[in-house]
């Protein structure tokens, strides 16, 4: 066999093997850089959404805290009447779907949109162990605004959360107001 084809093959191999190695290394480095860039973007997006979610939660807590300090809510719990238009305006203005007023024992005294039955108790069969009961207990015991986890509820296709605050009069808990997000 002639030496020319062998030498051509050797030179070709000497040229292609380093080229293949450099191509493989470059590809791996590019994949790693692309993966890192993707992770950085996802992390930045998650941090941005997390910040917005925290702002949303703080805003909702502040709104409910302010409502719990209003005279209209205290009067309603003391059975002095409640302006239905005031409540409906409040719900639509701040994006809540229901407002519940509960007495200190956990019995629902008022439900703006009827998602919960008036007279139902948080320790009764209908609400025991629910997010409403947890928010009620937390607000009543710790005297601060409570926020539930989002969870599925009967009669709703989407998960809902509740935020509640104690209603105080002369330093005493006269009830809890709970709003449904």
mmCIF file of C-alpha atoms in Angstrom:
data_model
loop_
_atom_site.group_PDB
_atom_site.id
_atom_site.type_symbol
_atom_site.label_atom_id
_atom_site.label_comp_id
_atom_site.label_asym_id
_atom_site.label_seq_id
_atom_site.Cartn_x
_atom_site.Cartn_y
_atom_site.Cartn_z
ATOM 1 C CA UNK A 1 0.000 0.000 0.000
ATOM 2 C CA UNK A 2 1.207 3.471 -0.786
ATOM 3 C CA UNK A 3 2.268 5.864 1.874
ATOM 4 C CA UNK A 4 0.376 8.888 0.493
ATOM 5 C CA UNK A 5 -3.102 7.742 1.514
ATOM 6 C CA UNK A 6 -1.797 6.773 4.949
ATOM 7 C CA UNK A 7 -0.134 10.117 5.482
ATOM 8 C CA UNK A 8 -3.269 11.905 4.274
ATOM 9 C CA UNK A 9 -5.331 9.936 6.768
ATOM 10 C CA UNK A 10 -2.905 10.695 9.606
ATOM 11 C CA UNK A 11 -2.851 14.422 8.808
ATOM 12 C CA UNK A 12 -6.625 14.430 8.538
ATOM 13 C CA UNK A 13 -6.882 12.693 11.931
ATOM 14 C CA UNK A 14 -4.364 15.131 13.423
ATOM 15 C CA UNK A 15 -6.498 18.020 12.199
ATOM 16 C CA UNK A 16 -9.959 16.612 13.057
ATOM 17 C CA UNK A 17 -9.294 15.199 16.537
ATOM 18 C CA UNK A 18 -8.323 18.568 18.137
ATOM 19 C CA UNK A 19 -11.133 20.248 16.223
ATOM 20 C CA UNK A 20 -13.626 17.724 17.643
ATOM 21 C CA UNK A 21 -12.220 18.186 21.177
ATOM 22 C CA UNK A 22 -12.406 21.980 20.971
ATOM 23 C CA UNK A 23 -15.950 21.782 19.577
ATOM 24 C CA UNK A 24 -17.035 19.448 22.393
ATOM 25 C CA UNK A 25 -15.491 21.654 25.097
ATOM 26 C CA UNK A 26 -16.996 24.798 23.598
ATOM 27 C CA UNK A 27 -20.411 23.154 23.423
ATOM 28 C CA UNK A 28 -20.190 22.092 27.080
ATOM 29 C CA UNK A 29 -19.143 25.567 28.162
ATOM 30 C CA UNK A 30 -21.945 27.155 26.143
ATOM 31 C CA UNK A 31 -24.500 24.756 27.686
ATOM 32 C CA UNK A 32 -23.246 25.542 31.193
ATOM 33 C CA UNK A 33 -23.361 29.292 30.522
ATOM 34 C CA UNK A 34 -26.859 29.032 29.035
ATOM 35 C CA UNK A 35 -28.054 26.930 31.995
ATOM 36 C CA UNK A 36 -26.583 29.451 34.455
ATOM 37 C CA UNK A 37 -28.142 32.391 32.593
ATOM 38 C CA UNK A 38 -31.523 30.638 32.594
ATOM 39 C CA UNK A 39 -31.266 29.942 36.326
ATOM 40 C CA UNK A 40 -30.311 33.573 37.001
ATOM 41 C CA UNK A 41 -33.299 34.839 35.035
ATOM 42 C CA UNK A 42 -35.710 32.443 36.741
ATOM 43 C CA UNK A 43 -34.315 33.430 40.143
ATOM 44 C CA UNK A 44 -34.675 37.140 39.353
ATOM 45 C CA UNK A 45 -38.237 36.557 38.152
ATOM 46 C CA UNK A 46 -39.080 34.559 41.295
ATOM 47 C CA UNK A 47 -37.611 37.254 43.543
ATOM 48 C CA UNK A 48 -39.620 39.932 41.728
ATOM 49 C CA UNK A 49 -42.844 37.957 42.053
ATOM 50 C CA UNK A 50 -42.066 37.141 45.673
ATOM 51 C CA UNK A 51 -41.614 40.844 46.425
ATOM 52 C CA UNK A 52 -44.895 41.688 44.727
ATOM 53 C CA UNK A 53 -46.655 38.913 46.635
ATOM 54 C CA UNK A 54 -45.267 40.193 49.932
ATOM 55 C CA UNK A 55 -46.433 43.704 49.053
ATOM 56 C CA UNK A 56 -49.888 42.341 48.198
ATOM 57 C CA UNK A 57 -50.108 40.462 51.506
ATOM 58 C CA UNK A 58 -49.027 43.519 53.515
ATOM 59 C CA UNK A 59 -51.535 45.678 51.663
ATOM 60 C CA UNK A 60 -54.384 43.213 52.330
ATOM 61 C CA UNK A 61 -53.444 43.007 56.017
ATOM 62 C CA UNK A 62 -53.409 46.792 56.306
ATOM 63 C CA UNK A 63 -56.799 47.090 54.608
ATOM 64 C CA UNK A 64 -58.418 44.547 56.921
ATOM 65 C CA UNK A 65 -56.767 46.089 59.987
ATOM 66 C CA UNK A 66 -58.174 49.479 59.031
ATOM 67 C CA UNK A 67 -61.625 47.993 58.465
ATOM 68 C CA UNK A 68 -61.516 46.281 61.873
ATOM 69 C CA UNK A 69 -60.924 49.684 63.483
ATOM 70 C CA UNK A 70 -63.887 51.310 61.720
ATOM 71 C CA UNK A 71 -66.956 52.315 63.715
ATOM 72 C CA UNK A 72 -69.296 50.733 61.141
ATOM 73 C CA UNK A 73 -67.880 47.266 61.764
ATOM 74 C CA UNK A 74 -67.894 47.666 65.562
ATOM 75 C CA UNK A 75 -71.488 48.924 65.435
ATOM 76 C CA UNK A 76 -72.517 45.998 63.237
ATOM 77 C CA UNK A 77 -71.059 43.528 65.727
ATOM 78 C CA UNK A 78 -72.920 45.303 68.511
ATOM 79 C CA UNK A 79 -76.081 44.917 66.400
ATOM 80 C CA UNK A 80 -76.496 48.603 65.705
ATOM 81 C CA UNK A 81 -76.976 48.068 61.979
ATOM 82 C CA UNK A 82 -74.736 47.889 58.948
ATOM 83 C CA UNK A 83 -74.841 49.740 55.675
ATOM 84 C CA UNK A 84 -75.008 47.121 52.939
ATOM 85 C CA UNK A 85 -73.839 49.666 50.352
ATOM 86 C CA UNK A 86 -70.803 50.497 52.521
ATOM 87 C CA UNK A 87 -69.824 46.820 52.640
ATOM 88 C CA UNK A 88 -70.420 46.147 48.936
ATOM 89 C CA UNK A 89 -68.457 49.275 48.000
ATOM 90 C CA UNK A 90 -65.619 48.182 50.284
ATOM 91 C CA UNK A 91 -65.528 44.695 48.768
ATOM 92 C CA UNK A 92 -65.497 45.929 45.184
ATOM 93 C CA UNK A 93 -63.024 48.739 45.859
ATOM 94 C CA UNK A 94 -60.432 46.448 47.428
ATOM 95 C CA UNK A 95 -61.103 43.236 45.491
ATOM 96 C CA UNK A 96 -62.461 41.001 48.232
ATOM 97 C CA UNK A 97 -65.220 38.494 47.493
ATOM 98 C CA UNK A 98 -66.888 38.246 50.902
ATOM 99 C CA UNK A 99 -66.885 39.816 54.331
ATOM 100 C CA UNK A 100 -67.707 37.875 57.476
ATOM 101 C CA UNK A 101 -68.398 39.264 60.920
ATOM 102 C CA UNK A 102 -67.989 36.774 63.744
ATOM 103 C CA UNK A 103 -68.803 37.252 67.398
ATOM 104 C CA UNK A 104 -66.132 36.458 70.033
ATOM 105 C CA UNK A 105 -67.394 32.867 70.287
ATOM 106 C CA UNK A 106 -66.831 32.278 66.560
ATOM 107 C CA UNK A 107 -70.418 32.390 65.353
ATOM 108 C CA UNK A 108 -70.976 34.086 61.994
ATOM 109 C CA UNK A 109 -73.222 37.108 62.503
ATOM 110 C CA UNK A 110 -72.990 38.471 58.955
ATOM 111 C CA UNK A 111 -71.872 37.275 55.511
ATOM 112 C CA UNK A 112 -71.920 39.945 52.796
ATOM 113 C CA UNK A 113 -72.254 37.627 49.813
ATOM 114 C CA UNK A 114 -73.559 34.504 51.485
ATOM 115 C CA UNK A 115 -70.539 32.261 50.938
ATOM 116 C CA UNK A 116 -70.950 31.201 54.565
ATOM 117 C CA UNK A 117 -74.225 30.656 56.364
ATOM 118 C CA UNK A 118 -75.088 33.120 59.132
ATOM 119 C CA UNK A 119 -75.251 31.292 62.450
ATOM 120 C CA UNK A 120 -72.533 28.776 61.558
ATOM 121 C CA UNK A 121 -69.862 28.436 64.220
ATOM 122 C CA UNK A 122 -66.110 28.003 63.701
ATOM 123 C CA UNK A 123 -66.109 25.106 66.148
ATOM 124 C CA UNK A 124 -69.151 23.461 64.569
ATOM 125 C CA UNK A 125 -69.169 20.760 61.922
ATOM 126 C CA UNK A 126 -69.309 23.164 58.992
ATOM 127 C CA UNK A 127 -66.205 25.220 59.771
ATOM 128 C CA UNK A 128 -64.135 23.216 62.250
ATOM 129 C CA UNK A 129 -60.561 22.862 60.944
ATOM 130 C CA UNK A 130 -61.048 25.270 58.039
ATOM 131 C CA UNK A 131 -58.931 28.282 57.144
ATOM 132 C CA UNK A 132 -61.768 30.517 58.381
ATOM 133 C CA UNK A 133 -61.602 28.881 61.812
ATOM 134 C CA UNK A 134 -57.794 29.172 61.888
ATOM 135 C CA UNK A 135 -57.894 32.877 60.948
ATOM 136 C CA UNK A 136 -60.620 33.526 63.526
ATOM 137 C CA UNK A 137 -58.681 31.832 66.323
ATOM 138 C CA UNK A 138 -55.420 33.558 65.422
ATOM 139 C CA UNK A 139 -56.990 37.011 65.232
ATOM 140 C CA UNK A 140 -58.920 36.534 68.466
ATOM 141 C CA UNK A 141 -56.065 35.013 70.467
ATOM 142 C CA UNK A 142 -53.123 37.108 69.266
ATOM 143 C CA UNK A 143 -55.073 40.338 68.671
ATOM 144 C CA UNK A 144 -53.442 40.838 65.293
ATOM 145 C CA UNK A 145 -54.317 40.445 61.654
ATOM 146 C CA UNK A 146 -54.126 36.848 60.428
ATOM 147 C CA UNK A 147 -53.790 35.528 56.887
ATOM 148 C CA UNK A 148 -54.666 31.981 55.857
ATOM 149 C CA UNK A 149 -53.032 29.826 53.231
ATOM 150 C CA UNK A 150 -54.701 29.609 49.854
ATOM 151 C CA UNK A 151 -56.802 26.458 49.725
ATOM 152 C CA UNK A 152 -59.666 24.901 47.811
ATOM 153 C CA UNK A 153 -63.106 25.481 49.231
ATOM 154 C CA UNK A 154 -66.521 24.034 48.551
ATOM 155 C CA UNK A 155 -68.319 25.965 45.834
ATOM 156 C CA UNK A 156 -65.215 27.583 44.339
ATOM 157 C CA UNK A 157 -63.105 26.457 41.412
ATOM 158 C CA UNK A 158 -60.166 28.583 42.511
ATOM 159 C CA UNK A 159 -58.260 28.512 45.788
ATOM 160 C CA UNK A 160 -59.179 31.237 48.242
ATOM 161 C CA UNK A 161 -57.492 32.770 51.257
ATOM 162 C CA UNK A 162 -58.895 34.641 54.208
ATOM 163 C CA UNK A 163 -57.532 37.587 56.129
ATOM 164 C CA UNK A 164 -59.017 38.545 59.461
ATOM 165 C CA UNK A 165 -58.500 41.043 62.240
ATOM 166 C CA UNK A 166 -59.952 41.449 65.706
ATOM 167 C CA UNK A 167 -62.513 44.176 66.258
ATOM 168 C CA UNK A 168 -61.847 45.899 69.565
ATOM 169 C CA UNK A 169 -63.953 48.230 71.618
ATOM 170 C CA UNK A 170 -62.469 49.703 74.801
ATOM 171 C CA UNK A 171 -59.702 47.094 74.710
ATOM 172 C CA UNK A 172 -62.034 44.107 74.485
ATOM 173 C CA UNK A 173 -62.540 41.807 71.515
ATOM 174 C CA UNK A 174 -66.114 42.256 70.360
ATOM 175 C CA UNK A 175 -65.634 40.117 67.269
ATOM 176 C CA UNK A 176 -63.496 39.373 64.242
ATOM 177 C CA UNK A 177 -63.868 40.627 60.699
ATOM 178 C CA UNK A 178 -62.727 38.191 58.004
ATOM 179 C CA UNK A 179 -62.441 39.017 54.327
ATOM 180 C CA UNK A 180 -62.184 36.450 51.555
ATOM 181 C CA UNK A 181 -59.568 37.076 48.881
#
